[in-house]
mmCIF file of C-alpha atoms and ligand atoms in Angstrom:
data_model
loop_
_atom_site.group_PDB
_atom_site.id
_atom_site.type_symbol
_atom_site.label_atom_id
_atom_site.label_comp_id
_atom_site.label_asym_id
_atom_site.label_seq_id
_atom_site.Cartn_x
_atom_site.Cartn_y
_atom_site.Cartn_z
ATOM 1 C CA MET K 1 -5.883 -24.740 9.282
ATOM 2 C CA ASP K 2 -8.740 -23.643 8.185
ATOM 3 C CA LEU K 3 -9.038 -20.485 6.207
ATOM 4 C CA GLY K 4 -12.813 -20.057 6.933
ATOM 5 C CA ILE K 5 -12.966 -18.203 3.929
ATOM 6 C CA ALA K 6 -14.978 -21.262 1.811
ATOM 7 C CA GLY K 7 -17.324 -20.041 -0.523
ATOM 8 C CA LYS K 8 -16.211 -16.842 -0.726
ATOM 9 C CA ARG K 9 -15.036 -14.937 -3.936
ATOM 10 C CA ALA K 10 -11.500 -13.787 -5.602
ATOM 11 C CA LEU K 11 -10.448 -12.172 -8.676
ATOM 12 C CA VAL K 12 -6.701 -13.209 -8.969
ATOM 13 C CA CYS K 13 -5.668 -11.287 -11.585
ATOM 14 C CA ALA K 14 -2.338 -12.110 -14.040
ATOM 15 C CA SER K 15 -2.969 -15.833 -12.509
ATOM 16 C CA SER K 16 -2.441 -18.497 -15.541
ATOM 17 C CA LYS K 17 1.063 -18.987 -14.376
ATOM 18 C CA GLY K 18 3.916 -18.259 -11.536
ATOM 19 C CA LEU K 19 3.079 -16.157 -8.440
ATOM 20 C CA GLY K 20 -0.345 -15.692 -9.902
ATOM 21 C CA ARG K 21 -1.753 -19.103 -10.336
ATOM 22 C CA GLY K 22 0.353 -19.844 -6.922
ATOM 23 C CA CYS K 23 -2.020 -17.238 -5.131
ATOM 24 C CA ALA K 24 -5.193 -19.244 -7.571
ATOM 25 C CA GLU K 25 -4.260 -22.607 -6.289
ATOM 26 C CA ALA K 26 -3.985 -21.836 -2.623
ATOM 27 C CA LEU K 27 -7.257 -19.715 -2.795
ATOM 28 C CA ALA K 28 -8.963 -22.404 -4.405
ATOM 29 C CA ASP K 29 -7.480 -25.047 -1.955
ATOM 30 C CA ALA K 30 -9.592 -22.962 0.784
ATOM 31 C CA GLY K 31 -12.361 -23.350 -1.210
ATOM 32 C CA VAL K 32 -12.462 -19.786 -2.738
ATOM 33 C CA ASP K 33 -14.747 -19.508 -6.485
ATOM 34 C CA LEU K 34 -12.297 -17.967 -8.370
ATOM 35 C CA VAL K 35 -12.267 -15.354 -11.775
ATOM 36 C CA MET K 36 -8.890 -15.719 -13.324
ATOM 37 C CA ASN K 37 -7.216 -13.556 -15.756
ATOM 38 C CA ALA K 38 -4.319 -13.411 -17.926
ATOM 39 C CA ARG K 39 -3.942 -12.471 -21.659
ATOM 40 C CA GLY K 40 -3.035 -15.542 -23.413
ATOM 41 C CA THR K 41 -6.157 -17.689 -23.529
ATOM 42 C CA ASP K 42 -4.262 -21.378 -23.900
ATOM 43 C CA ALA K 43 -2.689 -21.011 -20.861
ATOM 44 C CA LEU K 44 -5.430 -19.547 -18.901
ATOM 45 C CA GLU K 45 -8.078 -21.993 -20.081
ATOM 46 C CA ALA K 46 -5.628 -25.020 -18.708
ATOM 47 C CA ALA K 47 -4.907 -23.547 -15.328
ATOM 48 C CA ALA K 48 -8.498 -22.873 -14.902
ATOM 49 C CA HIS K 49 -9.449 -26.377 -16.143
ATOM 50 C CA ASP K 50 -6.691 -27.892 -13.752
ATOM 51 C CA ILE K 51 -7.899 -26.121 -10.807
ATOM 52 C CA ARG K 52 -11.710 -26.830 -10.947
ATOM 53 C CA LEU K 53 -10.537 -30.620 -11.409
ATOM 54 C CA ARG K 54 -8.142 -30.533 -8.796
ATOM 55 C CA TYR K 55 -10.307 -28.469 -5.719
ATOM 56 C CA GLN K 56 -14.166 -28.555 -7.159
ATOM 57 C CA VAL K 57 -14.668 -24.854 -6.911
ATOM 58 C CA ASN K 58 -16.042 -22.337 -9.761
ATOM 59 C CA VAL K 59 -13.134 -21.067 -12.273
ATOM 60 C CA THR K 60 -14.523 -18.188 -14.576
ATOM 61 C CA THR K 61 -11.873 -17.404 -16.820
ATOM 62 C CA VAL K 62 -11.349 -13.751 -18.252
ATOM 63 C CA SER K 63 -8.592 -13.428 -21.057
ATOM 64 C CA ALA K 64 -7.665 -9.470 -21.101
ATOM 65 C CA ASP K 65 -4.731 -7.300 -20.644
ATOM 66 C CA ILE K 66 -5.286 -5.878 -16.723
ATOM 67 C CA THR K 67 -3.336 -2.962 -17.941
ATOM 68 C CA THR K 68 -5.538 -1.536 -19.864
ATOM 69 C CA GLU K 69 -8.793 0.178 -19.268
ATOM 70 C CA SER K 70 -10.853 -2.448 -21.402
ATOM 71 C CA GLY K 71 -9.326 -5.330 -19.963
ATOM 72 C CA ARG K 72 -9.840 -4.169 -16.174
ATOM 73 C CA ALA K 73 -13.583 -3.177 -17.271
ATOM 74 C CA ALA K 74 -14.180 -6.602 -18.622
ATOM 75 C CA VAL K 75 -12.578 -8.490 -15.535
ATOM 76 C CA LEU K 76 -14.568 -6.151 -13.016
ATOM 77 C CA ALA K 77 -17.482 -6.994 -14.857
ATOM 78 C CA GLN K 78 -17.814 -10.524 -13.183
ATOM 79 C CA GLY K 79 -17.454 -8.998 -9.620
ATOM 80 C CA PRO K 80 -18.933 -8.581 -7.066
ATOM 81 C CA PHE K 81 -15.421 -9.893 -4.673
ATOM 82 C CA ASP K 82 -14.987 -10.888 -1.304
ATOM 83 C CA ILE K 83 -10.917 -10.806 -2.109
ATOM 84 C CA LEU K 84 -8.892 -9.261 -4.578
ATOM 85 C CA VAL K 85 -5.402 -10.353 -5.709
ATOM 86 C CA THR K 86 -3.160 -7.780 -7.757
ATOM 87 C CA ASN K 87 -0.815 -8.846 -10.270
ATOM 88 C CA ALA K 88 0.791 -8.180 -13.530
ATOM 89 C CA GLY K 89 3.836 -8.499 -15.443
ATOM 90 C CA GLY K 90 7.041 -6.553 -14.459
ATOM 91 C CA PRO K 91 8.600 -3.795 -16.372
ATOM 92 C CA PRO K 92 11.857 -4.779 -18.505
ATOM 93 C CA PRO K 93 15.489 -3.886 -16.736
ATOM 94 C CA GLY K 94 17.451 -1.031 -18.333
ATOM 95 C CA MET K 95 19.807 1.865 -17.279
ATOM 96 C CA TRP K 96 18.425 4.675 -15.698
ATOM 97 C CA SER K 97 19.653 7.541 -18.295
ATOM 98 C CA ASP K 98 18.021 5.420 -20.963
ATOM 99 C CA TRP K 99 14.265 5.741 -19.855
ATOM 100 C CA SER K 100 11.934 7.807 -21.304
ATOM 101 C CA ARG K 101 8.483 9.698 -19.989
ATOM 102 C CA GLU K 102 6.571 6.902 -21.937
ATOM 103 C CA ASP K 103 8.614 3.960 -20.396
ATOM 104 C CA PHE K 104 7.906 5.554 -16.693
ATOM 105 C CA ILE K 105 4.392 5.921 -17.807
ATOM 106 C CA LYS K 106 3.791 2.314 -19.082
ATOM 107 C CA ALA K 107 5.465 1.170 -16.036
ATOM 108 C CA LEU K 108 3.199 3.391 -13.575
ATOM 109 C CA ASP K 109 0.332 2.228 -15.534
ATOM 110 C CA ALA K 110 0.791 -1.210 -15.169
ATOM 111 C CA ASN K 111 2.391 -1.717 -11.380
ATOM 112 C CA MET K 112 0.972 0.982 -9.549
ATOM 113 C CA LEU K 113 -2.173 2.617 -11.411
ATOM 114 C CA THR K 114 -3.749 -0.425 -12.503
ATOM 115 C CA PRO K 115 -3.580 -2.482 -9.165
ATOM 116 C CA ILE K 116 -5.076 1.266 -7.382
ATOM 117 C CA ALA K 117 -8.074 1.224 -10.258
ATOM 118 C CA LEU K 118 -8.668 -2.020 -9.163
ATOM 119 C CA MET K 119 -8.974 -1.723 -5.580
ATOM 120 C CA GLN K 120 -10.861 1.361 -5.781
ATOM 121 C CA ALA K 121 -13.302 -0.037 -8.033
ATOM 122 C CA VAL K 122 -13.551 -3.306 -5.711
ATOM 123 C CA LEU K 123 -13.308 -1.612 -2.272
ATOM 124 C CA PRO K 124 -17.096 -0.115 -1.768
ATOM 125 C CA GLY K 125 -18.225 -3.433 -2.126
ATOM 126 C CA MET K 126 -16.008 -4.800 0.220
ATOM 127 C CA ILE K 127 -16.856 -1.768 2.978
ATOM 128 C CA ALA K 128 -20.499 -2.023 1.936
ATOM 129 C CA GLN K 129 -20.412 -5.742 2.902
ATOM 130 C CA GLY K 130 -18.149 -5.307 6.017
ATOM 131 C CA TRP K 131 -15.495 -7.441 4.918
ATOM 132 C CA GLY K 132 -13.052 -7.830 2.293
ATOM 133 C CA ARG K 133 -9.222 -8.481 1.488
ATOM 134 C CA VAL K 134 -6.901 -7.253 -0.744
ATOM 135 C CA VAL K 135 -3.221 -8.476 -1.735
ATOM 136 C CA ASN K 136 -1.302 -6.969 -3.905
ATOM 137 C CA ILE K 137 2.051 -8.793 -5.521
ATOM 138 C CA THR K 138 4.632 -5.977 -5.786
ATOM 139 C CA SER K 139 8.656 -6.735 -5.083
ATOM 140 C CA VAL K 140 11.304 -7.210 -3.048
ATOM 141 C CA SER K 141 12.336 -3.977 -4.756
ATOM 142 C CA VAL K 142 10.929 -2.332 -2.979
ATOM 143 C CA LYS K 143 12.508 -2.445 0.340
ATOM 144 C CA SER K 144 15.763 -2.984 -1.027
ATOM 145 C CA PRO K 145 16.224 -1.921 -5.075
ATOM 146 C CA ILE K 146 17.161 -3.570 -7.899
ATOM 147 C CA ALA K 147 19.396 -1.036 -9.894
ATOM 148 C CA VAL K 148 18.405 -2.590 -13.383
ATOM 149 C CA LEU K 149 14.553 -2.766 -12.389
ATOM 150 C CA GLY K 150 14.683 1.135 -11.872
ATOM 151 C CA LEU K 151 11.117 0.978 -13.371
ATOM 152 C CA SER K 152 9.649 -1.258 -11.274
ATOM 153 C CA ASN K 153 11.698 0.270 -8.294
ATOM 154 C CA SER K 154 9.248 3.262 -8.858
ATOM 155 C CA ALA K 155 6.091 1.993 -9.628
ATOM 156 C CA ARG K 156 6.017 -0.019 -6.981
ATOM 157 C CA ALA K 157 7.302 2.311 -4.838
ATOM 158 C CA GLY K 158 3.753 4.173 -5.688
ATOM 159 C CA LEU K 159 1.732 1.544 -4.896
ATOM 160 C CA THR K 160 3.133 0.875 -2.045
ATOM 161 C CA GLY K 161 2.563 4.613 -0.495
ATOM 162 C CA PHE K 162 -0.849 4.213 -1.816
ATOM 163 C CA VAL K 163 -1.488 0.965 0.140
ATOM 164 C CA ALA K 164 -0.016 2.652 3.562
ATOM 165 C CA GLY K 165 -2.598 5.132 4.003
ATOM 166 C CA THR K 166 -5.812 3.640 2.016
ATOM 167 C CA ALA K 167 -5.481 0.436 4.395
ATOM 168 C CA ARG K 168 -5.622 2.814 7.254
ATOM 169 C CA GLN K 169 -8.835 4.160 5.743
ATOM 170 C CA VAL K 170 -10.746 1.180 5.333
ATOM 171 C CA ALA K 171 -9.146 -1.062 8.456
ATOM 172 C CA GLY K 172 -12.439 -0.060 10.250
ATOM 173 C CA LYS K 173 -14.844 -1.684 7.902
ATOM 174 C CA GLY K 174 -13.308 -5.083 7.692
ATOM 175 C CA VAL K 175 -11.424 -4.893 4.982
ATOM 176 C CA THR K 176 -7.202 -5.755 4.951
ATOM 177 C CA ILE K 177 -5.219 -4.682 2.670
ATOM 178 C CA ASN K 178 -1.479 -5.642 2.351
ATOM 179 C CA ASN K 179 1.569 -6.276 -0.011
ATOM 180 C CA LEU K 180 3.127 -9.673 -0.678
ATOM 181 C CA LEU K 181 6.850 -9.108 -1.668
ATOM 182 C CA PRO K 182 8.520 -11.623 -4.074
ATOM 183 C CA GLY K 183 11.956 -12.413 -3.693
ATOM 184 C CA ILE K 184 13.981 -14.875 -6.103
ATOM 185 C CA HIS K 185 10.919 -17.714 -7.225
ATOM 186 C CA ALA K 186 10.926 -20.395 -9.726
ATOM 187 C CA THR K 187 8.805 -18.581 -12.302
ATOM 188 C CA ASP K 188 8.803 -18.313 -16.286
ATOM 189 C CA ARG K 189 9.903 -14.602 -15.605
ATOM 190 C CA ALA K 190 12.880 -16.251 -13.239
ATOM 191 C CA ILE K 191 13.828 -18.367 -15.591
ATOM 192 C CA ALA K 192 13.948 -15.935 -18.231
ATOM 193 C CA LEU K 193 16.583 -13.695 -16.192
ATOM 194 C CA ASP K 194 18.743 -16.441 -15.669
ATOM 195 C CA GLY K 195 18.618 -17.107 -19.513
ATOM 196 C CA ALA K 196 19.987 -13.687 -20.210
ATOM 197 C CA VAL K 197 22.502 -14.724 -17.727
ATOM 198 C CA VAL K 198 23.465 -17.976 -19.596
ATOM 199 C CA LYS K 199 23.406 -16.179 -22.894
ATOM 200 C CA ALA K 200 25.878 -13.310 -21.661
ATOM 201 C CA ARG K 201 28.558 -15.286 -19.631
ATOM 202 C CA GLY K 202 28.154 -18.345 -21.889
ATOM 203 C CA ILE K 203 27.295 -20.552 -18.486
ATOM 204 C CA SER K 204 24.669 -23.425 -18.474
ATOM 205 C CA MET K 205 21.398 -22.813 -17.236
ATOM 206 C CA GLU K 206 22.274 -25.154 -13.964
ATOM 207 C CA GLU K 207 25.198 -22.683 -12.797
ATOM 208 C CA ALA K 208 23.196 -20.069 -13.173
ATOM 209 C CA ILE K 209 20.958 -20.840 -11.483
ATOM 210 C CA SER K 210 23.233 -22.319 -8.428
ATOM 211 C CA GLU K 211 24.888 -19.590 -8.454
ATOM 212 C CA ARG K 212 21.406 -17.049 -7.842
ATOM 213 C CA ALA K 213 19.950 -19.383 -5.091
ATOM 214 C CA ALA K 214 23.930 -19.079 -3.663
ATOM 215 C CA THR K 215 23.026 -15.538 -2.603
ATOM 216 C CA ILE K 216 19.808 -16.390 -0.877
ATOM 217 C CA PRO K 217 19.990 -17.734 2.884
ATOM 218 C CA ALA K 218 17.753 -20.565 2.296
ATOM 219 C CA GLY K 219 19.689 -21.741 -0.403
ATOM 220 C CA ARG K 220 17.386 -22.527 -3.195
ATOM 221 C CA TYR K 221 14.184 -20.050 -5.031
ATOM 222 C CA GLY K 222 10.980 -19.691 -3.295
ATOM 223 C CA THR K 223 8.049 -22.093 -4.913
ATOM 224 C CA PRO K 224 4.857 -20.249 -6.733
ATOM 225 C CA SER K 225 2.724 -22.863 -3.837
ATOM 226 C CA GLU K 226 4.819 -21.565 -0.758
ATOM 227 C CA PHE K 227 3.845 -18.038 -1.634
ATOM 228 C CA GLY K 228 0.109 -18.796 -2.362
ATOM 229 C CA ALA K 229 -0.070 -20.402 1.151
ATOM 230 C CA THR K 230 0.935 -16.955 2.329
ATOM 231 C CA CYS K 231 -1.065 -15.254 0.151
ATOM 232 C CA ALA K 232 -4.147 -17.151 0.983
ATOM 233 C CA PHE K 233 -3.294 -16.833 5.218
ATOM 234 C CA LEU K 234 -3.304 -12.751 4.762
ATOM 235 C CA CYS K 235 -6.789 -13.646 2.977
ATOM 236 C CA SER K 236 -8.085 -15.307 5.879
ATOM 237 C CA GLN K 237 -10.189 -15.045 8.661
ATOM 238 C CA HIS K 238 -7.544 -15.106 10.675
ATOM 239 C CA ALA K 239 -5.557 -12.449 9.366
ATOM 240 C CA GLY K 240 -7.990 -9.749 9.753
ATOM 241 C CA PHE K 241 -5.665 -7.468 12.456
ATOM 242 C CA ILE K 242 -2.678 -7.802 9.568
ATOM 243 C CA VAL K 243 -3.125 -4.220 7.988
ATOM 244 C CA GLY K 244 -0.744 -2.304 5.746
ATOM 245 C CA GLN K 245 1.786 -4.635 5.874
ATOM 246 C CA ASN K 246 4.748 -5.098 3.354
ATOM 247 C CA VAL K 247 5.358 -9.102 3.428
ATOM 248 C CA LEU K 248 9.000 -9.933 2.456
ATOM 249 C CA LEU K 249 9.093 -13.397 0.891
ATOM 250 C CA ASP K 250 12.935 -13.899 0.177
ATOM 251 C CA GLY K 251 14.526 -16.557 1.763
ATOM 252 C CA GLY K 252 16.271 -14.301 3.764
ATOM 253 C CA ALA K 253 17.964 -12.487 0.794
ATOM 254 C CA THR K 254 17.181 -8.946 1.933
ATOM 255 C CA ASN K 255 19.745 -8.146 4.983
ATOM 256 C CA THR K 256 18.170 -6.449 7.535
ATOM 257 C CA THR K 257 17.167 -6.506 10.895
ATOM 258 C CA LEU K 258 13.758 -5.211 10.814
HETATM 259 P P1 NAP Q 301 5.413 -15.003 -14.314
HETATM 260 O O1 NAP Q 301 5.835 -16.249 -14.223
HETATM 261 O O2 NAP Q 301 6.007 -14.059 -15.932
HETATM 262 O O3 NAP Q 301 3.794 -15.060 -14.742
HETATM 263 C C1 NAP Q 301 3.089 -13.983 -14.906
HETATM 264 C C2 NAP Q 301 1.623 -13.873 -15.439
HETATM 265 O O4 NAP Q 301 0.853 -13.039 -15.449
HETATM 266 C C3 NAP Q 301 1.164 -14.765 -16.790
HETATM 267 O O5 NAP Q 301 0.137 -15.556 -16.196
HETATM 268 C C4 NAP Q 301 0.754 -14.247 -17.563
HETATM 269 O O6 NAP Q 301 -0.219 -14.679 -18.618
HETATM 270 C C5 NAP Q 301 0.205 -12.988 -16.771
HETATM 271 N N1 NAP Q 301 0.811 -11.670 -17.136
HETATM 272 C C6 NAP Q 301 1.438 -11.140 -17.198
HETATM 273 N N2 NAP Q 301 1.306 -9.688 -17.887
HETATM 274 C C7 NAP Q 301 -0.445 -9.870 -17.923
HETATM 275 C C8 NAP Q 301 -1.090 -8.532 -18.233
HETATM 276 N N3 NAP Q 301 -0.684 -7.074 -18.473
HETATM 277 N N4 NAP Q 301 -2.509 -8.610 -18.048
HETATM 278 C C9 NAP Q 301 -3.179 -10.123 -17.670
HETATM 279 N N5 NAP Q 301 -1.966 -11.349 -17.328
HETATM 280 C C10 NAP Q 301 -0.979 -10.899 -17.509
HETATM 281 O O7 NAP Q 301 5.665 -13.726 -13.802
HETATM 282 P P2 NAP Q 301 6.053 -14.098 -12.127
HETATM 283 O O8 NAP Q 301 7.131 -14.377 -11.365
HETATM 284 O O9 NAP Q 301 4.636 -14.708 -11.395
HETATM 285 O O10 NAP Q 301 5.524 -12.646 -11.378
HETATM 286 C C11 NAP Q 301 4.535 -12.158 -11.128
HETATM 287 C C12 NAP Q 301 4.802 -10.657 -10.448
HETATM 288 O O11 NAP Q 301 6.017 -10.987 -9.508
HETATM 289 C C13 NAP Q 301 5.547 -9.923 -11.509
HETATM 290 O O12 NAP Q 301 5.062 -8.697 -11.804
HETATM 291 C C14 NAP Q 301 7.160 -9.357 -11.394
HETATM 292 O O13 NAP Q 301 7.809 -8.653 -11.843
HETATM 293 C C15 NAP Q 301 6.839 -10.124 -9.587
HETATM 294 N N6 NAP Q 301 8.230 -10.188 -9.328
HETATM 295 C C16 NAP Q 301 8.554 -11.713 -9.483
HETATM 296 C C17 NAP Q 301 9.930 -12.195 -8.729
HETATM 297 C C18 NAP Q 301 9.835 -14.014 -9.235
HETATM 298 O O14 NAP Q 301 11.361 -14.142 -8.443
HETATM 299 N N7 NAP Q 301 9.667 -14.972 -9.951
HETATM 300 C C19 NAP Q 301 10.350 -12.114 -7.938
HETATM 301 C C20 NAP Q 301 10.387 -10.225 -8.081
HETATM 302 C C21 NAP Q 301 8.853 -9.846 -8.634
HETATM 303 P P3 NAP Q 301 -0.134 -13.552 -19.887
HETATM 304 O O15 NAP Q 301 1.481 -13.725 -20.507
HETATM 305 O O16 NAP Q 301 -0.450 -14.692 -20.972
HETATM 306 O O17 NAP Q 301 -0.957 -12.801 -19.881
#
């Protein structure tokens, strides 16, 4: 399917690996020029090099921590953008009784206030040109809490509330904002979580992965490329009537009717 967005320009945050990279690749496959971001320079440059070769699009890299004001300023200096994909690392797991005010502020900064600041920066340009697409990578935890990820549950719930209202305020200007909610995907983050189970229970990595995969009706982890393809569709011309939605990509793991 022609997504109708060739020649557009996208900022894809936290995109040298994992789900962000999946989104960057799928947008590049649709002919979109990219600004890619991550903190580590080597993986970012390698990913950008691969994408330029494979898809013949322009790729600019900005190594910066997107959760800092200076990092966001460096990335936003590469604008204007037609498409924004927000993403950053998730907060660490823990216990509800242990988190301090500082822990909450850090999680809110990374997973709520950063995507909000990025939207506030790019939405005026999108509104002025009468077209724009924003996709926020959040988590299945906004629909179904993951108890040990209370910092993530809290911060992402705040972002979800902001998007719910704001998406309706900008939809009439040709700009859509939606959230993509990943369940378990085969990325470094998932491997790190499986590694912790291997260590705690003395089982093999294969056992840890197959135990977790068995909790997913699809019987497997999701892939960054299928996640990216959904992101690219939400950024396409065809998705202009999809507004303020929370799209669950979890292989059926969240047991809800609606
Ligand atoms: P990942 O494989 O660990 O990749 C994270 C990417 O983000 C890397 O390119 C990393 O590069 C970059 N990054 C991290 N923090 C950054 C920062 N502060 N500034 C700029 N770049 C940053 O993670 P993932 O699995 O793709 O997860 C992406 C998001 O989805 C996370 O918020 C995660 O919590 C959420 N999520 C993932 C899953 C899953 O199963 N994978 C499930 C639910 C939710 P550098 O380290 O070099 O900066």
